[in-house]
Amino acid sequence: MTGTPGIDVAVPPSGTGCAECLASDSGWWFHLRRCAECGHVGCCDSSPAQHASHHFRETGHRYMQSFEPGETWFWDFENQEALKGPALAEPTSRPESQPAPGPADRVPQDWQLHLH
């Protein structure tokens, strides 16, 4: 996938958490995904708000990479399949010290009941 349109290995992630969840007063996520084209960090489809999927639908940026520590897999939203891809710009995951789900101060006690 090196040199694949829709993947920019030089662009850094937008932050250490889901951009939209962090912009709200109560947003939280289960796991994070990073857009391989623009670096946008959004929450996964198991998360309540599913911002990574929304980012794909709004922008057409089809490739996301897991933004979880130790995970390097990519997801192609267009073909609905997991792929291997090139190394993206650092950092390649949320900080290991940052809990999942997160952010810790916003996650409800019954968080499992809110997952998709």
Coordinates of N, CA, C and O in Angstrom, one line a residue, residues 54-112:
H54 N -18.0 8.3 10.6 CA -18.6 9.6 10.1 C -17.5 10.4 9.3 O -17.9 11.0 8.3
H55 N -16.3 10.3 9.7 CA -15.2 11.0 9.0 C -15.1 10.4 7.6 O -15.0 11.2 6.6
F56 N -15.1 9.1 7.4 CA -15.1 8.5 6.1 C -16.3 9.0 5.3 O -16.1 9.4 4.1
R57 N -17.5 9.0 5.8 CA -18.7 9.3 5.0 C -18.6 10.8 4.6 O -19.1 11.2 3.6
E58 N -18.1 11.7 5.5 CA -18.0 13.1 5.2 C -16.9 13.5 4.2 O -17.0 14.4 3.5
T59 N -15.8 12.8 4.3 CA -14.6 13.2 3.5 C -14.3 12.2 2.4 O -13.5 12.6 1.4
G60 N -14.7 11.0 2.4 CA -14.3 10.0 1.5 C -12.9 9.4 1.7 O -12.4 8.6 0.9
H61 N -12.3 9.7 2.8 CA -11.0 9.2 3.2 C -11.2 7.7 3.7 O -11.7 7.5 4.8
R62 N -10.9 6.8 2.8 CA -11.3 5.4 3.0 C -10.4 4.6 3.9 O -10.9 3.6 4.5
Y63 N -9.2 5.0 4.2 CA -8.3 4.1 5.0 C -8.1 4.7 6.4 O -7.7 5.9 6.5
M64 N -8.3 3.9 7.4 CA -8.1 4.2 8.8 C -7.1 3.2 9.3 O -7.1 2.0 8.9
Q65 N -6.3 3.6 10.3 CA -5.4 2.6 11.0 C -5.8 2.7 12.4 O -6.2 3.7 13.0
S66 N -5.7 1.5 13.1 CA -5.9 1.5 14.5 C -5.0 2.4 15.2 O -3.8 2.6 14.8
F67 N -5.5 3.2 16.2 CA -4.7 4.1 16.9 C -4.5 3.6 18.4 O -4.4 4.3 19.3
E68 N -4.5 2.3 18.5 CA -4.4 1.6 19.8 C -2.9 1.1 19.9 O -2.4 0.6 18.9
P69 N -2.4 1.1 21.1 CA -1.0 0.6 21.3 C -0.8 -0.8 20.8 O -1.7 -1.7 21.1
G70 N 0.2 -1.1 20.1 CA 0.5 -2.5 19.6 C -0.3 -2.9 18.4 O -0.1 -4.0 17.9
E71 N -1.1 -2.1 17.9 CA -1.9 -2.5 16.7 C -1.5 -1.7 15.5 O -1.4 -0.5 15.6
T72 N -1.3 -2.4 14.3 CA -0.9 -1.7 13.1 C -1.8 -1.9 11.9 O -1.5 -1.4 10.9
W73 N -2.9 -2.6 12.1 CA -3.8 -2.9 11.0 C -4.5 -1.7 10.5 O -4.7 -0.7 11.2
F74 N -4.9 -1.8 9.2 CA -5.6 -0.7 8.5 C -7.0 -1.3 8.2 O -7.2 -2.5 8.1
W75 N -8.0 -0.4 8.1 CA -9.3 -0.7 7.7 C -9.7 0.1 6.4 O -9.4 1.3 6.4
D76 N -10.2 -0.6 5.4 CA -10.6 0.1 4.2 C -12.1 0.2 4.2 O -12.8 -0.8 4.1
F77 N -12.7 1.4 4.5 CA -14.1 1.6 4.6 C -14.8 1.3 3.3 O -16.0 0.8 3.3
E78 N -14.2 1.6 2.2 CA -14.8 1.4 0.9 C -15.1 -0.1 0.6 O -16.1 -0.5 0.2
N79 N -14.1 -0.9 0.8 CA -14.2 -2.4 0.6 C -14.6 -3.2 1.8 O -14.7 -4.4 1.7
Q80 N -14.7 -2.5 3.0 CA -15.0 -3.2 4.2 C -14.1 -4.4 4.5 O -14.5 -5.5 4.7
E81 N -12.8 -4.1 4.5 CA -11.8 -5.2 4.8 C -10.6 -4.6 5.5 O -10.2 -3.5 5.3
A82 N -10.0 -5.5 6.3 CA -8.7 -5.2 7.0 C -7.6 -5.4 6.0 O -7.6 -6.3 5.2
L83 N -6.6 -4.5 6.2 CA -5.4 -4.5 5.3 C -4.1 -4.3 6.1 O -4.2 -3.7 7.2
K84 N -3.0 -4.6 5.5 CA -1.7 -4.2 6.1 C -1.3 -3.0 5.3 O -1.7 -2.8 4.1
G85 N -0.6 -2.1 5.9 CA -0.2 -0.8 5.3 C 1.1 -0.3 5.7 O 1.8 -1.0 6.6
P86 N 1.5 0.8 5.2 CA 2.9 1.3 5.6 C 2.9 2.0 7.0 O 1.8 2.3 7.5
A87 N 4.1 2.2 7.5 CA 4.2 2.9 8.8 C 3.8 4.3 8.5 O 4.3 5.0 7.6
L88 N 3.0 4.9 9.4 CA 2.6 6.3 9.4 C 3.4 7.1 10.3 O 4.2 6.5 11.1
A89 N 3.4 8.4 10.2 CA 4.1 9.3 11.0 C 3.8 9.1 12.5 O 2.7 8.7 12.9
E90 N 4.8 9.3 13.3 CA 4.7 9.1 14.8 C 3.8 10.2 15.3 O 3.8 11.3 14.7
P91 N 3.1 10.0 16.4 CA 3.0 8.8 17.2 C 2.0 7.9 16.4 O 1.1 8.4 15.8
T92 N 2.1 6.6 16.6 CA 1.3 5.6 15.9 C 0.2 5.1 16.8 O -0.6 4.2 16.3
S93 N 0.0 5.6 18.0 CA -1.1 5.2 18.8 C -1.3 6.2 19.9 O -0.4 7.1 20.1
R94 N -2.4 6.1 20.6 CA -2.6 6.9 21.8 C -1.6 6.6 22.8 O -1.0 5.5 22.7
P95 N -1.3 7.4 23.8 CA -0.3 7.1 24.8 C -0.8 5.9 25.6 O -1.9 5.7 25.9
E96 N 0.2 5.0 25.9 CA -0.2 3.8 26.7 C -0.7 4.1 28.0 O -1.5 3.4 28.6
S97 N -0.4 5.3 28.6 CA -0.9 5.7 29.9 C -2.3 6.2 29.8 O -3.0 6.4 30.8
Q98 N -2.8 6.5 28.6 CA -4.2 6.9 28.4 C -5.1 5.7 28.4 O -4.9 4.8 27.6
P99 N -6.1 5.6 29.2 CA -6.9 4.4 29.3 C -7.9 4.3 28.1 O -8.2 5.3 27.4
A100 N -8.3 3.1 27.9 CA -9.4 2.8 26.9 C -10.4 2.0 27.7 O -10.0 1.0 28.3
P101 N -11.6 2.4 27.8 CA -12.2 3.6 27.1 C -11.7 4.9 27.8 O -11.1 4.8 28.9
G102 N -11.9 6.0 27.1 CA -11.4 7.2 27.6 C -12.2 8.4 27.0 O -13.0 8.2 26.2
P103 N -11.9 9.6 27.4 CA -11.0 9.9 28.6 C -11.7 9.5 29.9 O -12.9 9.5 30.0
A104 N -10.8 9.1 30.8 CA -11.3 8.4 32.0 C -12.3 9.2 32.8 O -13.3 8.6 33.3
D105 N -12.3 10.5 32.8 CA -13.2 11.3 33.6 C -14.6 11.5 32.9 O -15.5 12.0 33.5
R106 N -14.8 10.9 31.7 CA -16.0 11.0 31.0 C -16.7 9.7 30.8 O -17.9 9.6 30.4
V107 N -16.0 8.6 31.0 CA -16.6 7.3 30.7 C -17.6 6.9 31.8 O -17.3 6.9 33.0
P108 N -18.8 6.6 31.5 CA -19.8 6.3 32.5 C -19.5 4.9 33.1 O -18.9 4.1 32.5
Q109 N -20.0 4.7 34.3 CA -19.8 3.4 35.0 C -20.3 2.3 34.2 O -19.8 1.2 34.2
D110 N -21.4 2.5 33.5 CA -22.1 1.4 32.8 C -21.7 1.5 31.3 O -22.5 1.1 30.4
W111 N -20.4 1.8 31.0 CA -20.0 2.1 29.6 C -20.2 0.9 28.7 O -20.5 1.1 27.5
Q112 N -20.1 -0.3 29.2 CA -20.3 -1.5 28.3 C -21.7 -1.5 27.7 O -21.9 -2.0 26.6

